[in-house]
Amino acid sequence: MRLSRNPPVRRLRARPTFLALVLLCAGRALALAPEGDLGQLSRRAWQTEQGLPQNTVHSVVQDFRGYVWVATEEGVARFDGLGFTVFDRQNTSELRSNDVRSLLVTRNGNLLWASTAGGLSRFDGSNWTTFTSRDGLAGNDVVSAFESRDGAVWVATSSGLSRFKDNAWKSWTTRDGLPDDNVQAVSEDLSGATSAVWVGTAEGLSRFDGETFTNFTTDDGLPGGVSVIEHGPDGRLWLGTPSGLSCYQAGRFRNYTTLEGLPNDRVISLRAEPDGGLWVGTAAGAALHRDGRFKIFSAPDALAEAIVLSIQVDREGSVWLGTESGGLHQLRAKKFTTYTTREGLTSDLVKAIYETAAGDVWVGTYGAGLNLLRGGQVVKTYTTNDGLPSNIVLALFSDSAGDLWVGTPDGLSRMRAGRFETFTSADGLPNDFVRSIYADRQGRLWVGTRGGLARLEEGGEFTTYTTREGLTSDFVGTIYEDAAGNIWVGTLGGLSKFADGHFTGYTSQDGLPESAVIAIHGDAEGRVWVGTNGGGLGLLEGGRVHAFTSRDGLPNDTVYRILEDAEGRLWMSCKKGIFSLPKSELVEFAAGRAAGLHPVLYDTADGMPTRECSGGGHPSGWRGRDGKLWFTTIKGVAMIDPERVARNSVPPPVVVEEVRVDGERVGGRPVLPPGSSRFDFHYAGLSFLAPEKVRYRYKLEGFDKDWVEGGDRRVAYYTNLGPGEYTFRVVACNNDGVWSETPTAFAFTLRPHFYRTYWFFALCALGLALVAWQLYALRLRQVRARFDAVLAERNRIAREIHDNLAQEILGISVQLEIVARLWNNSGEAARAHLDRARGLVRSSIAEARRYVWDLRSQSLEERDLPAALAEMTRRLTADSDVQTQFQVSGTFRPLPQAVENNLLRIGQEAVNNAVRHARART
């Protein structure tokens, strides 16, 4: 270093801000740590066939919501684990170019910056804005961008260095001391309190303190121009150059090339891990630098030759690689270690596996003989050329003497000292097709065949048991001895228990989920667990049989093998993978104290070569002395260490991607018009280790009382909601059953129809009040009318009394006077007048009563108006000398009662006046 030109730079220190950023990017997941080369990592790849807009991936970032963003030469793509959402010039006019070179997510998570060939574009979650040289950018050909601690965005362009701060641009070029206008990388100097940046150009490395540039070149120890800059958590500054990897620390450069293990000297991308590891992307694959060594992808791996343009570590610990023309790749830690033909197996279709007391693992294949695994490598293979009766190995067992017993379709073989001795039906076996082998505590060998069960006695003879001795079926699949010394035999026709010299059978009629028993496991509590072919899992406890099926939560109803780990969890292989769950959960469910089962399912996403395990051989799974669990599959052997299995403890963030109401997209906190009937909520749980295993629960507050189990469905539908305030909430769990800590919410308001609004109800209430008032007023008028009618009736009665009753009484008085005059002269005449007076009294009394009680003349009650008038006239003129004539003409029409009554009174008054006052004669 020429100190006269470039003053020494202070030693870099990792500051809390940087550490927080690194931890935030990496999340709480463990870093990848393969024991061998990087080829042991589980991988996925996406190209244009899977929705990637273009296969050249320049940059990969993860935003604060959890999305993975990918920069390609055909636009920006947002990835949610299952699909891509593309932003390009065709659907986003604000983007000036589809050639996107890098992406930057700001610390507050609100903005995404895209460096393109047409300027720097900013995305705020809804809208894009592009800045170009017209706005003050040094050039439109933008390479990358970086955000410093003060919130400024530093931009590397092919025309100089730019800074965006306080909504203003400022640029620097060679005229300001920059060694080269073609800026390739920019990063912040974290070693001091003042804000300074590191700038990488084709001429080397520069430190800019805001006023002057301090430059470092090959003369100072750099291997070449700097194209990428990365900070390590230990304070080291890592630099990628076309001539190797360089580390700057304590004022010195240390360089790494292919001589130190780099796959290629051209370093294009870098990414530091929180534990000190460094991912290096080169022109010929990626490398992981840790503990002073490089781990790489070995040939012929596709990633061994890939040009790695970008590297990103997400929150769950996955490593994302963007490649030149190779698409997007994801590297994940495997939970399973796999052994296939790639590791030396003679066939991937494995039927039986067994570990001996010496730690040797024997693998029986279907058609390729017997393999011996030792130290993770296949060290020996045995076939028919070595004495095996068949290359199809279906059963394995090692006895106390160290002999290995091998079951094949052509007989039973014992391997001792590398030599095979074969037993067939000619030697006493019930059938040559051997399916299972087991040695009890007394050292006796039990052999299951298609023709029955055989026991090898000390003299070398076989004792055979079939259905004649009580076996449920002659087709024997699996054998097991429990702690009490009972022999359990799984057959095609049920489960048989051999105790005290006789068999007790259990079939589907006794409660077994299925009669075809293919797996048996006994635990320390005396329970017997039974796996069936298509019927689920069975439990024998206390003389009772309990069944568990896929309806209760099991991923599959075929259970090939049952193993138990040190924590009391059962591990079972099936057609859909390997699943585990605590025994206590099964026992609680069997007792009715649990609503359902929640197993953890493992498959290819966890490193298995295939999710389909293999059956038909015994044992198809084995627990080793070190606690590791081995399972057979149709594509090799899968091994997992339950005590060291990496658990994804990062709760998946959930985003509501889209809400549609009657087919129209809505956002914000919408107030929806009345009549909206169909509501679609689209959401996504952003977990990328196994996105297909993410499960959801949702709840629409204001409608749902409890959470709804959504399974793996990423949309919820509601119809015909009533008006009101609603909040849709959704949570998700990752592949290891860890649920989101806080629900994601979307609130909206559904307005009611006018006839369901408060003002409408108020108007209705007011209308009802007015109607009630009108009814009250009408009632009041009726009461007043009745009072007026009563008053009028009283007046009428008074007139009647005056006009009629008084006249009747006057008539009585006249008759009495006549009686008085005639009494002494003519007794008979006086008596006649007295009788008339009595009649008038009775008539007056009756008429007075009618006035009071009937308020109407009784004559009209008994006859019509003409007849009443005739009767009235006859009665008033009966005792006088007046001659009357009464005529009725015309058509009779009844009149209202009041009118008829008035007419009768008028006629009565007229006749009475004529008789008594006018002294008329006719």
PDB file of N, CA, C and O in Angstrom, residues 331-378:
ATOM      1  N   LEU A 331     -31.621 -23.099  -2.336  1.00  0.00           N
ATOM      2  CA  LEU A 331     -30.887 -24.122  -1.602  1.00  0.00           C
ATOM      3  C   LEU A 331     -31.410 -24.165  -0.180  1.00  0.00           C
ATOM      4  O   LEU A 331     -31.539 -23.130   0.481  1.00  0.00           O
ATOM      5  N   ARG A 332     -31.712 -25.368   0.295  1.00  0.00           N
ATOM      6  CA  ARG A 332     -32.244 -25.545   1.644  1.00  0.00           C
ATOM      7  C   ARG A 332     -31.515 -26.689   2.322  1.00  0.00           C
ATOM      8  O   ARG A 332     -31.033 -27.624   1.668  1.00  0.00           O
ATOM      9  N   ALA A 333     -31.472 -26.592   3.654  1.00  0.00           N
ATOM     10  CA  ALA A 333     -30.870 -27.678   4.419  1.00  0.00           C
ATOM     11  C   ALA A 333     -31.781 -28.897   4.361  1.00  0.00           C
ATOM     12  O   ALA A 333     -32.999 -28.788   4.484  1.00  0.00           O
ATOM     13  N   LYS A 334     -31.201 -30.046   4.164  1.00  0.00           N
ATOM     14  CA  LYS A 334     -31.974 -31.285   4.136  1.00  0.00           C
ATOM     15  C   LYS A 334     -32.200 -31.796   5.552  1.00  0.00           C
ATOM     16  O   LYS A 334     -31.279 -31.827   6.364  1.00  0.00           O
ATOM     17  N   LYS A 335     -33.428 -32.226   5.811  1.00  0.00           N
ATOM     18  CA  LYS A 335     -33.693 -32.919   7.060  1.00  0.00           C
ATOM     19  C   LYS A 335     -33.340 -34.397   6.945  1.00  0.00           C
ATOM     20  O   LYS A 335     -33.097 -35.049   7.953  1.00  0.00           O
ATOM     21  N   PHE A 336     -33.319 -34.877   5.719  1.00  0.00           N
ATOM     22  CA  PHE A 336     -33.007 -36.278   5.465  1.00  0.00           C
ATOM     23  C   PHE A 336     -31.676 -36.383   4.716  1.00  0.00           C
ATOM     24  O   PHE A 336     -31.375 -35.562   3.839  1.00  0.00           O
ATOM     25  N   THR A 337     -30.931 -37.381   5.073  1.00  0.00           N
ATOM     26  CA  THR A 337     -29.776 -37.782   4.282  1.00  0.00           C
ATOM     27  C   THR A 337     -30.208 -38.950   3.410  1.00  0.00           C
ATOM     28  O   THR A 337     -30.815 -39.902   3.907  1.00  0.00           O
ATOM     29  N   THR A 338     -29.909 -38.875   2.137  1.00  0.00           N
ATOM     30  CA  THR A 338     -30.400 -39.880   1.210  1.00  0.00           C
ATOM     31  C   THR A 338     -29.246 -40.685   0.617  1.00  0.00           C
ATOM     32  O   THR A 338     -28.128 -40.192   0.456  1.00  0.00           O
ATOM     33  N   TYR A 339     -29.562 -41.924   0.314  1.00  0.00           N
ATOM     34  CA  TYR A 339     -28.609 -42.826  -0.336  1.00  0.00           C
ATOM     35  C   TYR A 339     -29.303 -43.442  -1.540  1.00  0.00           C
ATOM     36  O   TYR A 339     -30.329 -44.115  -1.402  1.00  0.00           O
ATOM     37  N   THR A 340     -28.752 -43.176  -2.703  1.00  0.00           N
ATOM     38  CA  THR A 340     -29.318 -43.668  -3.945  1.00  0.00           C
ATOM     39  C   THR A 340     -28.199 -44.287  -4.781  1.00  0.00           C
ATOM     40  O   THR A 340     -27.094 -44.525  -4.286  1.00  0.00           O
ATOM     41  N   THR A 341     -28.491 -44.560  -6.016  1.00  0.00           N
ATOM     42  CA  THR A 341     -27.447 -45.081  -6.915  1.00  0.00           C
ATOM     43  C   THR A 341     -26.309 -44.086  -7.065  1.00  0.00           C
ATOM     44  O   THR A 341     -25.179 -44.472  -7.367  1.00  0.00           O
ATOM     45  N   ARG A 342     -26.606 -42.805  -6.836  1.00  0.00           N
ATOM     46  CA  ARG A 342     -25.540 -41.800  -6.887  1.00  0.00           C
ATOM     47  C   ARG A 342     -24.512 -42.027  -5.789  1.00  0.00           C
ATOM     48  O   ARG A 342     -23.318 -41.772  -5.974  1.00  0.00           O
ATOM     49  N   GLU A 343     -24.958 -42.538  -4.642  1.00  0.00           N
ATOM     50  CA  GLU A 343     -24.038 -42.848  -3.544  1.00  0.00           C
ATOM     51  C   GLU A 343     -23.534 -44.294  -3.605  1.00  0.00           C
ATOM     52  O   GLU A 343     -22.823 -44.722  -2.689  1.00  0.00           O
ATOM     53  N   GLY A 344     -23.934 -45.030  -4.617  1.00  0.00           N
ATOM     54  CA  GLY A 344     -23.370 -46.356  -4.806  1.00  0.00           C
ATOM     55  C   GLY A 344     -24.340 -47.498  -4.670  1.00  0.00           C
ATOM     56  O   GLY A 344     -23.932 -48.663  -4.863  1.00  0.00           O
ATOM     57  N   LEU A 345     -25.598 -47.265  -4.335  1.00  0.00           N
ATOM     58  CA  LEU A 345     -26.557 -48.368  -4.276  1.00  0.00           C
ATOM     59  C   LEU A 345     -26.716 -48.981  -5.665  1.00  0.00           C
ATOM     60  O   LEU A 345     -26.652 -48.278  -6.689  1.00  0.00           O
ATOM     61  N   THR A 346     -26.938 -50.281  -5.688  1.00  0.00           N
ATOM     62  CA  THR A 346     -27.096 -50.952  -6.974  1.00  0.00           C
ATOM     63  C   THR A 346     -28.477 -50.737  -7.576  1.00  0.00           C
ATOM     64  O   THR A 346     -28.679 -50.977  -8.767  1.00  0.00           O
ATOM     65  N   SER A 347     -29.450 -50.274  -6.773  1.00  0.00           N
ATOM     66  CA  SER A 347     -30.783 -49.964  -7.278  1.00  0.00           C
ATOM     67  C   SER A 347     -31.439 -48.974  -6.331  1.00  0.00           C
ATOM     68  O   SER A 347     -31.189 -48.995  -5.123  1.00  0.00           O
ATOM     69  N   ASP A 348     -32.271 -48.103  -6.894  1.00  0.00           N
ATOM     70  CA  ASP A 348     -32.986 -47.141  -6.056  1.00  0.00           C
ATOM     71  C   ASP A 348     -34.249 -47.722  -5.438  1.00  0.00           C
ATOM     72  O   ASP A 348     -34.783 -47.163  -4.473  1.00  0.00           O
ATOM     73  N   LEU A 349     -34.756 -48.824  -5.965  1.00  0.00           N
ATOM     74  CA  LEU A 349     -35.951 -49.448  -5.409  1.00  0.00           C
ATOM     75  C   LEU A 349     -35.525 -50.359  -4.260  1.00  0.00           C
ATOM     76  O   LEU A 349     -35.040 -51.471  -4.465  1.00  0.00           O
ATOM     77  N   VAL A 350     -35.702 -49.852  -3.038  1.00  0.00           N
ATOM     78  CA  VAL A 350     -35.235 -50.549  -1.839  1.00  0.00           C
ATOM     79  C   VAL A 350     -36.447 -51.119  -1.107  1.00  0.00           C
ATOM     80  O   VAL A 350     -37.458 -50.429  -0.919  1.00  0.00           O
ATOM     81  N   LYS A 351     -36.333 -52.364  -0.649  1.00  0.00           N
ATOM     82  CA  LYS A 351     -37.436 -53.033   0.028  1.00  0.00           C
ATOM     83  C   LYS A 351     -37.181 -53.258   1.514  1.00  0.00           C
ATOM     84  O   LYS A 351     -38.113 -53.270   2.312  1.00  0.00           O
ATOM     85  N   ALA A 352     -35.939 -53.505   1.918  1.00  0.00           N
ATOM     86  CA  ALA A 352     -35.661 -53.841   3.320  1.00  0.00           C
ATOM     87  C   ALA A 352     -34.363 -53.172   3.754  1.00  0.00           C
ATOM     88  O   ALA A 352     -33.448 -52.973   2.945  1.00  0.00           O
ATOM     89  N   ILE A 353     -34.294 -52.808   5.045  1.00  0.00           N
ATOM     90  CA  ILE A 353     -33.091 -52.195   5.591  1.00  0.00           C
ATOM     91  C   ILE A 353     -32.911 -52.674   7.022  1.00  0.00           C
ATOM     92  O   ILE A 353     -33.895 -52.855   7.771  1.00  0.00           O
ATOM     93  N   TYR A 354     -31.652 -52.895   7.403  1.00  0.00           N
ATOM     94  CA  TYR A 354     -31.380 -53.444   8.736  1.00  0.00           C
ATOM     95  C   TYR A 354     -29.981 -52.996   9.165  1.00  0.00           C
ATOM     96  O   TYR A 354     -29.036 -53.003   8.367  1.00  0.00           O
ATOM     97  N   GLU A 355     -29.868 -52.595  10.450  1.00  0.00           N
ATOM     98  CA  GLU A 355     -28.560 -52.224  11.005  1.00  0.00           C
ATOM     99  C   GLU A 355     -28.151 -53.281  12.032  1.00  0.00           C
ATOM    100  O   GLU A 355     -28.912 -53.612  12.948  1.00  0.00           O
ATOM    101  N   THR A 356     -26.946 -53.784  11.900  1.00  0.00           N
ATOM    102  CA  THR A 356     -26.443 -54.809  12.806  1.00  0.00           C
ATOM    103  C   THR A 356     -25.878 -54.174  14.067  1.00  0.00           C
ATOM    104  O   THR A 356     -25.737 -52.950  14.176  1.00  0.00           O
ATOM    105  N   ALA A 357     -25.545 -55.033  15.018  1.00  0.00           N
ATOM    106  CA  ALA A 357     -24.963 -54.552  16.265  1.00  0.00           C
ATOM    107  C   ALA A 357     -23.628 -53.863  16.032  1.00  0.00           C
ATOM    108  O   ALA A 357     -23.192 -53.017  16.828  1.00  0.00           O
ATOM    109  N   ALA A 358     -22.955 -54.204  14.942  1.00  0.00           N
ATOM    110  CA  ALA A 358     -21.664 -53.592  14.628  1.00  0.00           C
ATOM    111  C   ALA A 358     -21.817 -52.247  13.945  1.00  0.00           C
ATOM    112  O   ALA A 358     -20.809 -51.577  13.676  1.00  0.00           O
ATOM    113  N   GLY A 359     -23.041 -51.829  13.636  1.00  0.00           N
ATOM    114  CA  GLY A 359     -23.263 -50.546  12.983  1.00  0.00           C
ATOM    115  C   GLY A 359     -23.304 -50.614  11.488  1.00  0.00           C
ATOM    116  O   GLY A 359     -23.446 -49.558  10.827  1.00  0.00           O
ATOM    117  N   ASP A 360     -23.205 -51.797  10.917  1.00  0.00           N
ATOM    118  CA  ASP A 360     -23.321 -51.940   9.471  1.00  0.00           C
ATOM    119  C   ASP A 360     -24.792 -51.861   9.065  1.00  0.00           C
ATOM    120  O   ASP A 360     -25.674 -52.423   9.739  1.00  0.00           O
ATOM    121  N   VAL A 361     -25.037 -51.160   7.976  1.00  0.00           N
ATOM    122  CA  VAL A 361     -26.405 -51.010   7.470  1.00  0.00           C
ATOM    123  C   VAL A 361     -26.519 -51.836   6.196  1.00  0.00           C
ATOM    124  O   VAL A 361     -25.785 -51.608   5.223  1.00  0.00           O
ATOM    125  N   TRP A 362     -27.440 -52.797   6.228  1.00  0.00           N
ATOM    126  CA  TRP A 362     -27.690 -53.653   5.072  1.00  0.00           C
ATOM    127  C   TRP A 362     -28.944 -53.157   4.353  1.00  0.00           C
ATOM    128  O   TRP A 362     -29.972 -52.885   4.963  1.00  0.00           O
ATOM    129  N   VAL A 363     -28.815 -53.065   3.033  1.00  0.00           N
ATOM    130  CA  VAL A 363     -29.894 -52.539   2.198  1.00  0.00           C
ATOM    131  C   VAL A 363     -30.276 -53.610   1.193  1.00  0.00           C
ATOM    132  O   VAL A 363     -29.444 -54.044   0.384  1.00  0.00           O
ATOM    133  N   GLY A 364     -31.537 -54.033   1.244  1.00  0.00           N
ATOM    134  CA  GLY A 364     -32.036 -55.013   0.295  1.00  0.00           C
ATOM    135  C   GLY A 364     -32.793 -54.342  -0.825  1.00  0.00           C
ATOM    136  O   GLY A 364     -33.762 -53.624  -0.575  1.00  0.00           O
ATOM    137  N   THR A 365     -32.358 -54.553  -2.044  1.00  0.00           N
ATOM    138  CA  THR A 365     -32.982 -53.913  -3.197  1.00  0.00           C
ATOM    139  C   THR A 365     -33.913 -54.885  -3.911  1.00  0.00           C
ATOM    140  O   THR A 365     -33.875 -56.094  -3.681  1.00  0.00           O
ATOM    141  N   TYR A 366     -34.723 -54.345  -4.781  1.00  0.00           N
ATOM    142  CA  TYR A 366     -35.640 -55.173  -5.562  1.00  0.00           C
ATOM    143  C   TYR A 366     -35.026 -55.397  -6.939  1.00  0.00           C
ATOM    144  O   TYR A 366     -35.192 -54.599  -7.857  1.00  0.00           O
ATOM    145  N   GLY A 367     -34.246 -56.503  -7.039  1.00  0.00           N
ATOM    146  CA  GLY A 367     -33.687 -56.874  -8.325  1.00  0.00           C
ATOM    147  C   GLY A 367     -32.210 -56.626  -8.494  1.00  0.00           C
ATOM    148  O   GLY A 367     -31.638 -57.010  -9.525  1.00  0.00           O
ATOM    149  N   ALA A 368     -31.568 -55.966  -7.499  1.00  0.00           N
ATOM    150  CA  ALA A 368     -30.143 -55.656  -7.652  1.00  0.00           C
ATOM    151  C   ALA A 368     -29.318 -56.173  -6.486  1.00  0.00           C
ATOM    152  O   ALA A 368     -28.185 -55.740  -6.281  1.00  0.00           O
ATOM    153  N   GLY A 369     -29.860 -57.060  -5.704  1.00  0.00           N
ATOM    154  CA  GLY A 369     -29.093 -57.711  -4.668  1.00  0.00           C
ATOM    155  C   GLY A 369     -29.056 -56.963  -3.353  1.00  0.00           C
ATOM    156  O   GLY A 369     -29.929 -56.145  -3.039  1.00  0.00           O
ATOM    157  N   LEU A 370     -28.012 -57.253  -2.591  1.00  0.00           N
ATOM    158  CA  LEU A 370     -27.847 -56.779  -1.210  1.00  0.00           C
ATOM    159  C   LEU A 370     -26.641 -55.845  -1.144  1.00  0.00           C
ATOM    160  O   LEU A 370     -25.563 -56.180  -1.626  1.00  0.00           O
ATOM    161  N   ASN A 371     -26.838 -54.645  -0.532  1.00  0.00           N
ATOM    162  CA  ASN A 371     -25.767 -53.658  -0.389  1.00  0.00           C
ATOM    163  C   ASN A 371     -25.402 -53.479   1.076  1.00  0.00           C
ATOM    164  O   ASN A 371     -26.281 -53.503   1.951  1.00  0.00           O
ATOM    165  N   LEU A 372     -24.125 -53.269   1.326  1.00  0.00           N
ATOM    166  CA  LEU A 372     -23.628 -52.998   2.672  1.00  0.00           C
ATOM    167  C   LEU A 372     -23.153 -51.557   2.726  1.00  0.00           C
ATOM    168  O   LEU A 372     -22.245 -51.147   1.995  1.00  0.00           O
ATOM    169  N   LEU A 373     -23.823 -50.751   3.619  1.00  0.00           N
ATOM    170  CA  LEU A 373     -23.436 -49.359   3.847  1.00  0.00           C
ATOM    171  C   LEU A 373     -22.574 -49.290   5.097  1.00  0.00           C
ATOM    172  O   LEU A 373     -22.964 -49.774   6.165  1.00  0.00           O
ATOM    173  N   ARG A 374     -21.432 -48.639   4.963  1.00  0.00           N
ATOM    174  CA  ARG A 374     -20.550 -48.464   6.112  1.00  0.00           C
ATOM    175  C   ARG A 374     -19.910 -47.086   5.995  1.00  0.00           C
ATOM    176  O   ARG A 374     -19.241 -46.781   5.015  1.00  0.00           O
ATOM    177  N   GLY A 375     -20.163 -46.252   7.015  1.00  0.00           N
ATOM    178  CA  GLY A 375     -19.626 -44.898   6.959  1.00  0.00           C
ATOM    179  C   GLY A 375     -20.246 -44.058   5.867  1.00  0.00           C
ATOM    180  O   GLY A 375     -19.604 -43.134   5.346  1.00  0.00           O
ATOM    181  N   GLY A 376     -21.477 -44.356   5.520  1.00  0.00           N
ATOM    182  CA  GLY A 376     -22.158 -43.582   4.493  1.00  0.00           C
ATOM    183  C   GLY A 376     -21.797 -43.971   3.086  1.00  0.00           C
ATOM    184  O   GLY A 376     -22.251 -43.322   2.131  1.00  0.00           O
ATOM    185  N   GLN A 377     -21.016 -45.014   2.906  1.00  0.00           N
ATOM    186  CA  GLN A 377     -20.604 -45.447   1.582  1.00  0.00           C
ATOM    187  C   GLN A 377     -20.959 -46.920   1.385  1.00  0.00           C
ATOM    188  O   GLN A 377     -20.948 -47.714   2.332  1.00  0.00           O
ATOM    189  N   VAL A 378     -21.296 -47.280   0.148  1.00  0.00           N
ATOM    190  CA  VAL A 378     -21.545 -48.678  -0.186  1.00  0.00           C
ATOM    191  C   VAL A 378     -20.183 -49.365  -0.349  1.00  0.00           C
ATOM    192  O   VAL A 378     -19.412 -49.038  -1.258  1.00  0.00           O
TER     193      VAL A 378
END
